[in-house]
């Protein structure tokens, strides 16, 4: 199994790119944020345990996240190419992934984006409640206000995209990120890309890196 991890702040575009790559290049895509949100809406125990951390912009404890990702990756076949988006977010999570030959990371790709851009992207983001397609009040307005162009679902703001929580999430990210960059950097597994470009330009860079 090859495992690629996307590192980057909330709003750095890693989720958008992971969705595009999985649709076009056959990667199995795992977004731990999406997995947790689904567990919350399905009222699963793991979701109920995670909900208050997410609402407050804090990280869900490592033990919960490691169990979640292990059970997702455990059933994959040996020739799968997996893309992890949102995991690892802490050093213990990274170490744990590498501790098994099946889940040892092939390459980590860091989406570098200035913090002022991240704040603008996150606080203006709107998500389709039905299909998860992202929009933005300035940068990607829907054709009809509050309606998803793709499926007609309602557009909503994620509770953790509200101003105060966004600031907290960006701080939490900054606190953990340099340890992760050092970890993959010293193992020769880190590639940094400029995430402050159009989605199309970034997709082209990634297609070259991951082919
Ligand atoms: P995301 O959609 O990736 O921004 O994740 C939303 C929220 O889910 C985060 O703010 C965390 O509370 C939680 N979360 C997702 N992935 C992880 C992880 N690997 N470790 C800890 N918490 C996570």
PDB file of C-alpha atoms and ligand atoms in Angstrom:
ATOM      1  CA  UNK A   1       0.000   0.000   0.000  1.00  0.00           C
ATOM      2  CA  UNK A   2       1.284   3.526  -0.740  1.00  0.00           C
ATOM      3  CA  UNK A   3       0.225   6.184   1.713  1.00  0.00           C
ATOM      4  CA  UNK A   4       0.395   9.879   0.888  1.00  0.00           C
ATOM      5  CA  UNK A   5      -0.472  12.410   3.564  1.00  0.00           C
ATOM      6  CA  UNK A   6      -1.589  15.967   2.911  1.00  0.00           C
ATOM      7  CA  UNK A   7      -0.373  18.393   5.584  1.00  0.00           C
ATOM      8  CA  UNK A   8      -1.623  21.940   5.829  1.00  0.00           C
ATOM      9  CA  UNK A   9      -3.729  24.329   7.849  1.00  0.00           C
ATOM     10  CA  UNK A  10      -7.497  24.201   7.796  1.00  0.00           C
ATOM     11  CA  UNK A  11      -8.430  26.042   4.588  1.00  0.00           C
ATOM     12  CA  UNK A  12      -5.152  25.284   2.827  1.00  0.00           C
ATOM     13  CA  UNK A  13      -7.007  23.427   0.052  1.00  0.00           C
ATOM     14  CA  UNK A  14      -5.859  19.903   0.893  1.00  0.00           C
ATOM     15  CA  UNK A  15      -9.431  18.570   1.105  1.00  0.00           C
ATOM     16  CA  UNK A  16     -10.396  20.026  -2.275  1.00  0.00           C
ATOM     17  CA  UNK A  17      -7.302  18.535  -3.894  1.00  0.00           C
ATOM     18  CA  UNK A  18      -7.737  15.162  -2.209  1.00  0.00           C
ATOM     19  CA  UNK A  19     -11.289  14.954  -3.597  1.00  0.00           C
ATOM     20  CA  UNK A  20     -10.118  15.872  -7.109  1.00  0.00           C
ATOM     21  CA  UNK A  21      -7.252  13.390  -7.060  1.00  0.00           C
ATOM     22  CA  UNK A  22      -9.335  10.547  -5.742  1.00  0.00           C
ATOM     23  CA  UNK A  23     -11.976  11.138  -8.432  1.00  0.00           C
ATOM     24  CA  UNK A  24      -9.457  11.379 -11.288  1.00  0.00           C
ATOM     25  CA  UNK A  25      -6.463   9.283 -10.276  1.00  0.00           C
ATOM     26  CA  UNK A  26      -8.041   6.445  -8.320  1.00  0.00           C
ATOM     27  CA  UNK A  27      -6.699   7.273  -4.859  1.00  0.00           C
ATOM     28  CA  UNK A  28      -8.653   6.055  -1.839  1.00  0.00           C
ATOM     29  CA  UNK A  29      -9.391   9.290   0.028  1.00  0.00           C
ATOM     30  CA  UNK A  30      -9.670   9.479   3.817  1.00  0.00           C
ATOM     31  CA  UNK A  31     -10.669  12.785   5.376  1.00  0.00           C
ATOM     32  CA  UNK A  32     -10.708  12.389   9.133  1.00  0.00           C
ATOM     33  CA  UNK A  33     -12.781  15.604   9.478  1.00  0.00           C
ATOM     34  CA  UNK A  34     -15.448  14.176   7.125  1.00  0.00           C
ATOM     35  CA  UNK A  35     -15.341  10.832   8.934  1.00  0.00           C
ATOM     36  CA  UNK A  36     -15.942  12.548  12.274  1.00  0.00           C
ATOM     37  CA  UNK A  37     -18.742  14.753  10.919  1.00  0.00           C
ATOM     38  CA  UNK A  38     -20.462  11.652   9.513  1.00  0.00           C
ATOM     39  CA  UNK A  39     -20.044   9.844  12.834  1.00  0.00           C
ATOM     40  CA  UNK A  40     -21.642  12.837  14.580  1.00  0.00           C
ATOM     41  CA  UNK A  41     -24.620  12.929  12.228  1.00  0.00           C
ATOM     42  CA  UNK A  42     -25.040   9.134  12.513  1.00  0.00           C
ATOM     43  CA  UNK A  43     -24.846   9.505  16.329  1.00  0.00           C
ATOM     44  CA  UNK A  44     -22.031   6.962  16.577  1.00  0.00           C
ATOM     45  CA  UNK A  45     -20.128   6.828  19.855  1.00  0.00           C
ATOM     46  CA  UNK A  46     -16.882   8.065  18.282  1.00  0.00           C
ATOM     47  CA  UNK A  47     -18.753  11.095  16.921  1.00  0.00           C
ATOM     48  CA  UNK A  48     -20.392  11.850  20.234  1.00  0.00           C
ATOM     49  CA  UNK A  49     -16.974  11.706  21.934  1.00  0.00           C
ATOM     50  CA  UNK A  50     -15.421  14.001  19.318  1.00  0.00           C
ATOM     51  CA  UNK A  51     -18.174  16.593  18.970  1.00  0.00           C
ATOM     52  CA  UNK A  52     -17.229  18.980  21.760  1.00  0.00           C
ATOM     53  CA  UNK A  53     -13.577  19.126  20.634  1.00  0.00           C
ATOM     54  CA  UNK A  54     -14.588  19.945  17.057  1.00  0.00           C
ATOM     55  CA  UNK A  55     -17.055  22.640  18.162  1.00  0.00           C
ATOM     56  CA  UNK A  56     -14.324  24.308  20.214  1.00  0.00           C
ATOM     57  CA  UNK A  57     -11.728  24.163  17.441  1.00  0.00           C
ATOM     58  CA  UNK A  58      -9.601  21.707  19.424  1.00  0.00           C
ATOM     59  CA  UNK A  59      -8.005  18.461  18.314  1.00  0.00           C
ATOM     60  CA  UNK A  60      -9.751  15.202  19.076  1.00  0.00           C
ATOM     61  CA  UNK A  61      -7.493  13.076  21.341  1.00  0.00           C
ATOM     62  CA  UNK A  62      -4.844  10.994  19.565  1.00  0.00           C
ATOM     63  CA  UNK A  63      -6.142   7.654  20.876  1.00  0.00           C
ATOM     64  CA  UNK A  64      -9.574   8.268  19.296  1.00  0.00           C
ATOM     65  CA  UNK A  65      -8.086   9.390  15.995  1.00  0.00           C
ATOM     66  CA  UNK A  66      -5.593   6.530  15.781  1.00  0.00           C
ATOM     67  CA  UNK A  67      -8.345   3.987  16.301  1.00  0.00           C
ATOM     68  CA  UNK A  68     -10.499   5.692  13.656  1.00  0.00           C
ATOM     69  CA  UNK A  69      -7.758   5.711  11.007  1.00  0.00           C
ATOM     70  CA  UNK A  70      -6.556   2.179  11.814  1.00  0.00           C
ATOM     71  CA  UNK A  71      -9.998   0.750  11.312  1.00  0.00           C
ATOM     72  CA  UNK A  72     -10.364   2.665   8.017  1.00  0.00           C
ATOM     73  CA  UNK A  73      -6.985   1.553   6.649  1.00  0.00           C
ATOM     74  CA  UNK A  74      -7.111  -1.972   8.063  1.00  0.00           C
ATOM     75  CA  UNK A  75      -9.372  -3.370   5.362  1.00  0.00           C
ATOM     76  CA  UNK A  76      -7.493  -2.005   2.328  1.00  0.00           C
ATOM     77  CA  UNK A  77      -5.770  -4.290  -0.161  1.00  0.00           C
ATOM     78  CA  UNK A  78      -1.989  -4.267  -0.608  1.00  0.00           C
ATOM     79  CA  UNK A  79      -2.040  -2.363  -3.924  1.00  0.00           C
ATOM     80  CA  UNK A  80      -4.189   0.557  -2.686  1.00  0.00           C
ATOM     81  CA  UNK A  81      -2.902   4.112  -3.059  1.00  0.00           C
ATOM     82  CA  UNK A  82      -4.342   6.011  -0.108  1.00  0.00           C
ATOM     83  CA  UNK A  83      -4.522   9.751   0.422  1.00  0.00           C
ATOM     84  CA  UNK A  84      -4.893  10.928   4.017  1.00  0.00           C
ATOM     85  CA  UNK A  85      -6.336  14.410   4.383  1.00  0.00           C
ATOM     86  CA  UNK A  86      -6.312  15.753   7.947  1.00  0.00           C
ATOM     87  CA  UNK A  87      -4.291  12.907   9.453  1.00  0.00           C
ATOM     88  CA  UNK A  88      -1.738  13.008  11.003  1.00  0.00           C
ATOM     89  CA  UNK A  89      -2.159  16.293  12.848  1.00  0.00           C
ATOM     90  CA  UNK A  90       0.190  15.552  15.740  1.00  0.00           C
ATOM     91  CA  UNK A  91       3.577  13.889  16.119  1.00  0.00           C
ATOM     92  CA  UNK A  92       2.197  10.807  17.964  1.00  0.00           C
ATOM     93  CA  UNK A  93      -0.262  10.267  15.096  1.00  0.00           C
ATOM     94  CA  UNK A  94       2.607  10.419  12.566  1.00  0.00           C
ATOM     95  CA  UNK A  95       4.754   8.023  14.590  1.00  0.00           C
ATOM     96  CA  UNK A  96       1.872   5.606  14.938  1.00  0.00           C
ATOM     97  CA  UNK A  97       1.239   5.516  11.168  1.00  0.00           C
ATOM     98  CA  UNK A  98       4.880   4.670  10.510  1.00  0.00           C
ATOM     99  CA  UNK A  99       4.949   2.010  13.218  1.00  0.00           C
ATOM    100  CA  UNK A 100       3.295  -0.535  10.933  1.00  0.00           C
ATOM    101  CA  UNK A 101       4.801  -1.518   7.544  1.00  0.00           C
ATOM    102  CA  UNK A 102       1.256  -1.486   6.052  1.00  0.00           C
ATOM    103  CA  UNK A 103       0.647   2.151   6.934  1.00  0.00           C
ATOM    104  CA  UNK A 104       4.168   3.600   6.699  1.00  0.00           C
ATOM    105  CA  UNK A 105       3.960   6.939   4.877  1.00  0.00           C
ATOM    106  CA  UNK A 106       5.392   7.143   1.360  1.00  0.00           C
ATOM    107  CA  UNK A 107       5.379  10.926   1.046  1.00  0.00           C
ATOM    108  CA  UNK A 108       3.991  13.933   2.943  1.00  0.00           C
ATOM    109  CA  UNK A 109       2.894  16.962   0.943  1.00  0.00           C
ATOM    110  CA  UNK A 110       2.636  20.258   2.773  1.00  0.00           C
ATOM    111  CA  UNK A 111       0.303  22.943   1.391  1.00  0.00           C
ATOM    112  CA  UNK A 112       1.911  26.245   2.383  1.00  0.00           C
ATOM    113  CA  UNK A 113      -0.548  29.190   2.593  1.00  0.00           C
ATOM    114  CA  UNK A 114      -0.169  32.546   4.433  1.00  0.00           C
ATOM    115  CA  UNK A 115      -2.315  32.833   7.575  1.00  0.00           C
ATOM    116  CA  UNK A 116      -4.211  35.941   6.388  1.00  0.00           C
ATOM    117  CA  UNK A 117      -5.374  34.009   3.309  1.00  0.00           C
ATOM    118  CA  UNK A 118      -6.436  31.043   5.437  1.00  0.00           C
ATOM    119  CA  UNK A 119      -8.624  33.183   7.671  1.00  0.00           C
ATOM    120  CA  UNK A 120     -10.404  34.751   4.677  1.00  0.00           C
ATOM    121  CA  UNK A 121     -10.931  31.364   3.018  1.00  0.00           C
ATOM    122  CA  UNK A 122     -12.332  29.685   6.137  1.00  0.00           C
ATOM    123  CA  UNK A 123     -14.571  32.418   7.458  1.00  0.00           C
ATOM    124  CA  UNK A 124     -16.196  32.871   3.993  1.00  0.00           C
ATOM    125  CA  UNK A 125     -16.532  29.163   3.284  1.00  0.00           C
ATOM    126  CA  UNK A 126     -19.962  27.618   2.796  1.00  0.00           C
ATOM    127  CA  UNK A 127     -20.550  23.897   2.400  1.00  0.00           C
ATOM    128  CA  UNK A 128     -23.377  21.988   0.744  1.00  0.00           C
ATOM    129  CA  UNK A 129     -25.215  20.199   3.503  1.00  0.00           C
ATOM    130  CA  UNK A 130     -26.067  17.398   1.117  1.00  0.00           C
ATOM    131  CA  UNK A 131     -22.918  16.642  -0.933  1.00  0.00           C
ATOM    132  CA  UNK A 132     -20.178  18.576   0.896  1.00  0.00           C
ATOM    133  CA  UNK A 133     -19.185  20.699  -2.137  1.00  0.00           C
ATOM    134  CA  UNK A 134     -17.346  23.820  -0.899  1.00  0.00           C
ATOM    135  CA  UNK A 135     -18.318  27.388  -1.949  1.00  0.00           C
ATOM    136  CA  UNK A 136     -17.159  30.828  -0.817  1.00  0.00           C
ATOM    137  CA  UNK A 137     -19.058  34.080  -0.269  1.00  0.00           C
ATOM    138  CA  UNK A 138     -16.512  35.962  -2.412  1.00  0.00           C
ATOM    139  CA  UNK A 139     -14.267  33.530  -4.293  1.00  0.00           C
ATOM    140  CA  UNK A 140     -16.788  30.891  -5.351  1.00  0.00           C
ATOM    141  CA  UNK A 141     -20.352  32.079  -5.234  1.00  0.00           C
ATOM    142  CA  UNK A 142     -23.109  29.642  -6.169  1.00  0.00           C
ATOM    143  CA  UNK A 143     -25.273  30.427  -9.228  1.00  0.00           C
ATOM    144  CA  UNK A 144     -28.326  30.718  -6.930  1.00  0.00           C
ATOM    145  CA  UNK A 145     -27.773  32.154  -3.460  1.00  0.00           C
ATOM    146  CA  UNK A 146     -27.426  29.471  -0.735  1.00  0.00           C
ATOM    147  CA  UNK A 147     -28.052  26.630  -3.211  1.00  0.00           C
ATOM    148  CA  UNK A 148     -25.445  24.088  -4.313  1.00  0.00           C
ATOM    149  CA  UNK A 149     -24.663  24.249  -8.070  1.00  0.00           C
ATOM    150  CA  UNK A 150     -24.033  20.527  -8.126  1.00  0.00           C
ATOM    151  CA  UNK A 151     -26.964  18.927  -6.301  1.00  0.00           C
ATOM    152  CA  UNK A 152     -29.371  21.718  -5.279  1.00  0.00           C
ATOM    153  CA  UNK A 153     -28.636  21.154  -1.563  1.00  0.00           C
ATOM    154  CA  UNK A 154     -28.615  23.961   1.005  1.00  0.00           C
ATOM    155  CA  UNK A 155     -25.350  25.813   1.626  1.00  0.00           C
ATOM    156  CA  UNK A 156     -24.422  26.245   5.278  1.00  0.00           C
ATOM    157  CA  UNK A 157     -21.495  27.510   7.315  1.00  0.00           C
ATOM    158  CA  UNK A 158     -19.708  24.835   9.321  1.00  0.00           C
ATOM    159  CA  UNK A 159     -20.010  25.829  13.003  1.00  0.00           C
ATOM    160  CA  UNK A 160     -16.216  25.572  13.304  1.00  0.00           C
ATOM    161  CA  UNK A 161     -15.761  28.034  10.392  1.00  0.00           C
ATOM    162  CA  UNK A 162     -17.116  30.894  12.523  1.00  0.00           C
ATOM    163  CA  UNK A 163     -14.565  33.624  13.324  1.00  0.00           C
ATOM    164  CA  UNK A 164     -13.513  32.839  16.883  1.00  0.00           C
ATOM    165  CA  UNK A 165     -13.260  29.100  16.285  1.00  0.00           C
ATOM    166  CA  UNK A 166     -11.302  29.652  13.053  1.00  0.00           C
ATOM    167  CA  UNK A 167      -8.688  31.631  15.003  1.00  0.00           C
ATOM    168  CA  UNK A 168      -8.411  28.814  17.534  1.00  0.00           C
ATOM    169  CA  UNK A 169      -8.066  26.153  14.800  1.00  0.00           C
ATOM    170  CA  UNK A 170      -5.305  28.132  13.101  1.00  0.00           C
ATOM    171  CA  UNK A 171      -3.442  28.467  16.391  1.00  0.00           C
ATOM    172  CA  UNK A 172      -3.799  24.740  17.147  1.00  0.00           C
ATOM    173  CA  UNK A 173      -2.444  24.016  13.671  1.00  0.00           C
ATOM    174  CA  UNK A 174       0.527  26.359  14.099  1.00  0.00           C
ATOM    175  CA  UNK A 175       1.386  24.735  17.449  1.00  0.00           C
ATOM    176  CA  UNK A 176       1.627  21.227  15.958  1.00  0.00           C
ATOM    177  CA  UNK A 177       2.812  21.857  12.436  1.00  0.00           C
ATOM    178  CA  UNK A 178       6.547  22.440  12.794  1.00  0.00           C
ATOM    179  CA  UNK A 179       7.019  19.126  14.618  1.00  0.00           C
ATOM    180  CA  UNK A 180       5.309  17.317  11.746  1.00  0.00           C
ATOM    181  CA  UNK A 181       7.358  19.154   9.110  1.00  0.00           C
ATOM    182  CA  UNK A 182      10.566  18.255  11.013  1.00  0.00           C
ATOM    183  CA  UNK A 183       9.477  14.627  11.342  1.00  0.00           C
ATOM    184  CA  UNK A 184       8.883  14.100   7.626  1.00  0.00           C
ATOM    185  CA  UNK A 185      11.698  16.451   6.606  1.00  0.00           C
ATOM    186  CA  UNK A 186      14.390  14.548   8.498  1.00  0.00           C
ATOM    187  CA  UNK A 187      13.154  11.296   6.921  1.00  0.00           C
ATOM    188  CA  UNK A 188      13.410  12.758   3.402  1.00  0.00           C
ATOM    189  CA  UNK A 189       9.660  12.375   2.883  1.00  0.00           C
ATOM    190  CA  UNK A 190       8.506  16.004   2.787  1.00  0.00           C
ATOM    191  CA  UNK A 191       7.489  18.000  -0.285  1.00  0.00           C
ATOM    192  CA  UNK A 192       6.290  21.588   0.216  1.00  0.00           C
ATOM    193  CA  UNK A 193       4.022  23.133  -2.406  1.00  0.00           C
ATOM    194  CA  UNK A 194       2.705  26.665  -2.799  1.00  0.00           C
ATOM    195  CA  UNK A 195      -0.969  26.377  -1.809  1.00  0.00           C
ATOM    196  CA  UNK A 196      -1.718  30.031  -2.537  1.00  0.00           C
ATOM    197  CA  UNK A 197      -2.565  29.434  -6.198  1.00  0.00           C
ATOM    198  CA  UNK A 198      -5.602  28.391  -8.222  1.00  0.00           C
ATOM    199  CA  UNK A 199      -6.993  24.908  -7.573  1.00  0.00           C
ATOM    200  CA  UNK A 200      -6.168  24.007 -11.197  1.00  0.00           C
ATOM    201  CA  UNK A 201      -2.508  25.030 -10.857  1.00  0.00           C
ATOM    202  CA  UNK A 202      -2.147  23.083  -7.606  1.00  0.00           C
ATOM    203  CA  UNK A 203      -3.797  20.030  -9.112  1.00  0.00           C
ATOM    204  CA  UNK A 204      -1.274  20.096 -11.950  1.00  0.00           C
ATOM    205  CA  UNK A 205       1.638  20.213  -9.482  1.00  0.00           C
ATOM    206  CA  UNK A 206       0.174  17.318  -7.491  1.00  0.00           C
ATOM    207  CA  UNK A 207      -0.517  15.170 -10.532  1.00  0.00           C
ATOM    208  CA  UNK A 208       3.174  15.416 -11.390  1.00  0.00           C
ATOM    209  CA  UNK A 209       4.246  14.565  -7.841  1.00  0.00           C
ATOM    210  CA  UNK A 210       1.910  11.639  -7.300  1.00  0.00           C
ATOM    211  CA  UNK A 211       2.050   9.953 -10.713  1.00  0.00           C
TER     212      UNK A 211
HETATM  213  P1  LIG B   1     -11.145  19.203   9.246  1.00  0.00           P
HETATM  214  O1  LIG B   1     -12.419  18.997   8.510  1.00  0.00           O
HETATM  215  O2  LIG B   1      -9.998  18.387   8.711  1.00  0.00           O
HETATM  216  O3  LIG B   1     -10.784  20.669   9.393  1.00  0.00           O
HETATM  217  O4  LIG B   1     -11.376  18.650  10.742  1.00  0.00           O
HETATM  218  C1  LIG B   1     -12.402  19.190  11.569  1.00  0.00           C
HETATM  219  C2  LIG B   1     -12.083  18.910  13.016  1.00  0.00           C
HETATM  220  O5  LIG B   1     -12.025  17.490  13.239  1.00  0.00           O
HETATM  221  C3  LIG B   1     -10.742  19.424  13.512  1.00  0.00           C
HETATM  222  O6  LIG B   1     -10.776  20.794  13.869  1.00  0.00           O
HETATM  223  C4  LIG B   1     -10.501  18.516  14.728  1.00  0.00           C
HETATM  224  O7  LIG B   1     -11.315  18.908  15.812  1.00  0.00           O
HETATM  225  C5  LIG B   1     -11.035  17.174  14.214  1.00  0.00           C
HETATM  226  N1  LIG B   1      -9.973  16.367  13.583  1.00  0.00           N
HETATM  227  C6  LIG B   1      -9.911  15.956  12.271  1.00  0.00           C
HETATM  228  N2  LIG B   1      -8.799  15.224  12.049  1.00  0.00           N
HETATM  229  C7  LIG B   1      -8.135  15.179  13.232  1.00  0.00           C
HETATM  230  C8  LIG B   1      -6.911  14.584  13.656  1.00  0.00           C
HETATM  231  N3  LIG B   1      -6.121  13.888  12.801  1.00  0.00           N
HETATM  232  N4  LIG B   1      -6.535  14.739  14.964  1.00  0.00           N
HETATM  233  C9  LIG B   1      -7.304  15.409  15.838  1.00  0.00           C
HETATM  234  N5  LIG B   1      -8.464  15.994  15.506  1.00  0.00           N
HETATM  235  C10 LIG B   1      -8.894  15.900  14.214  1.00  0.00           C
END
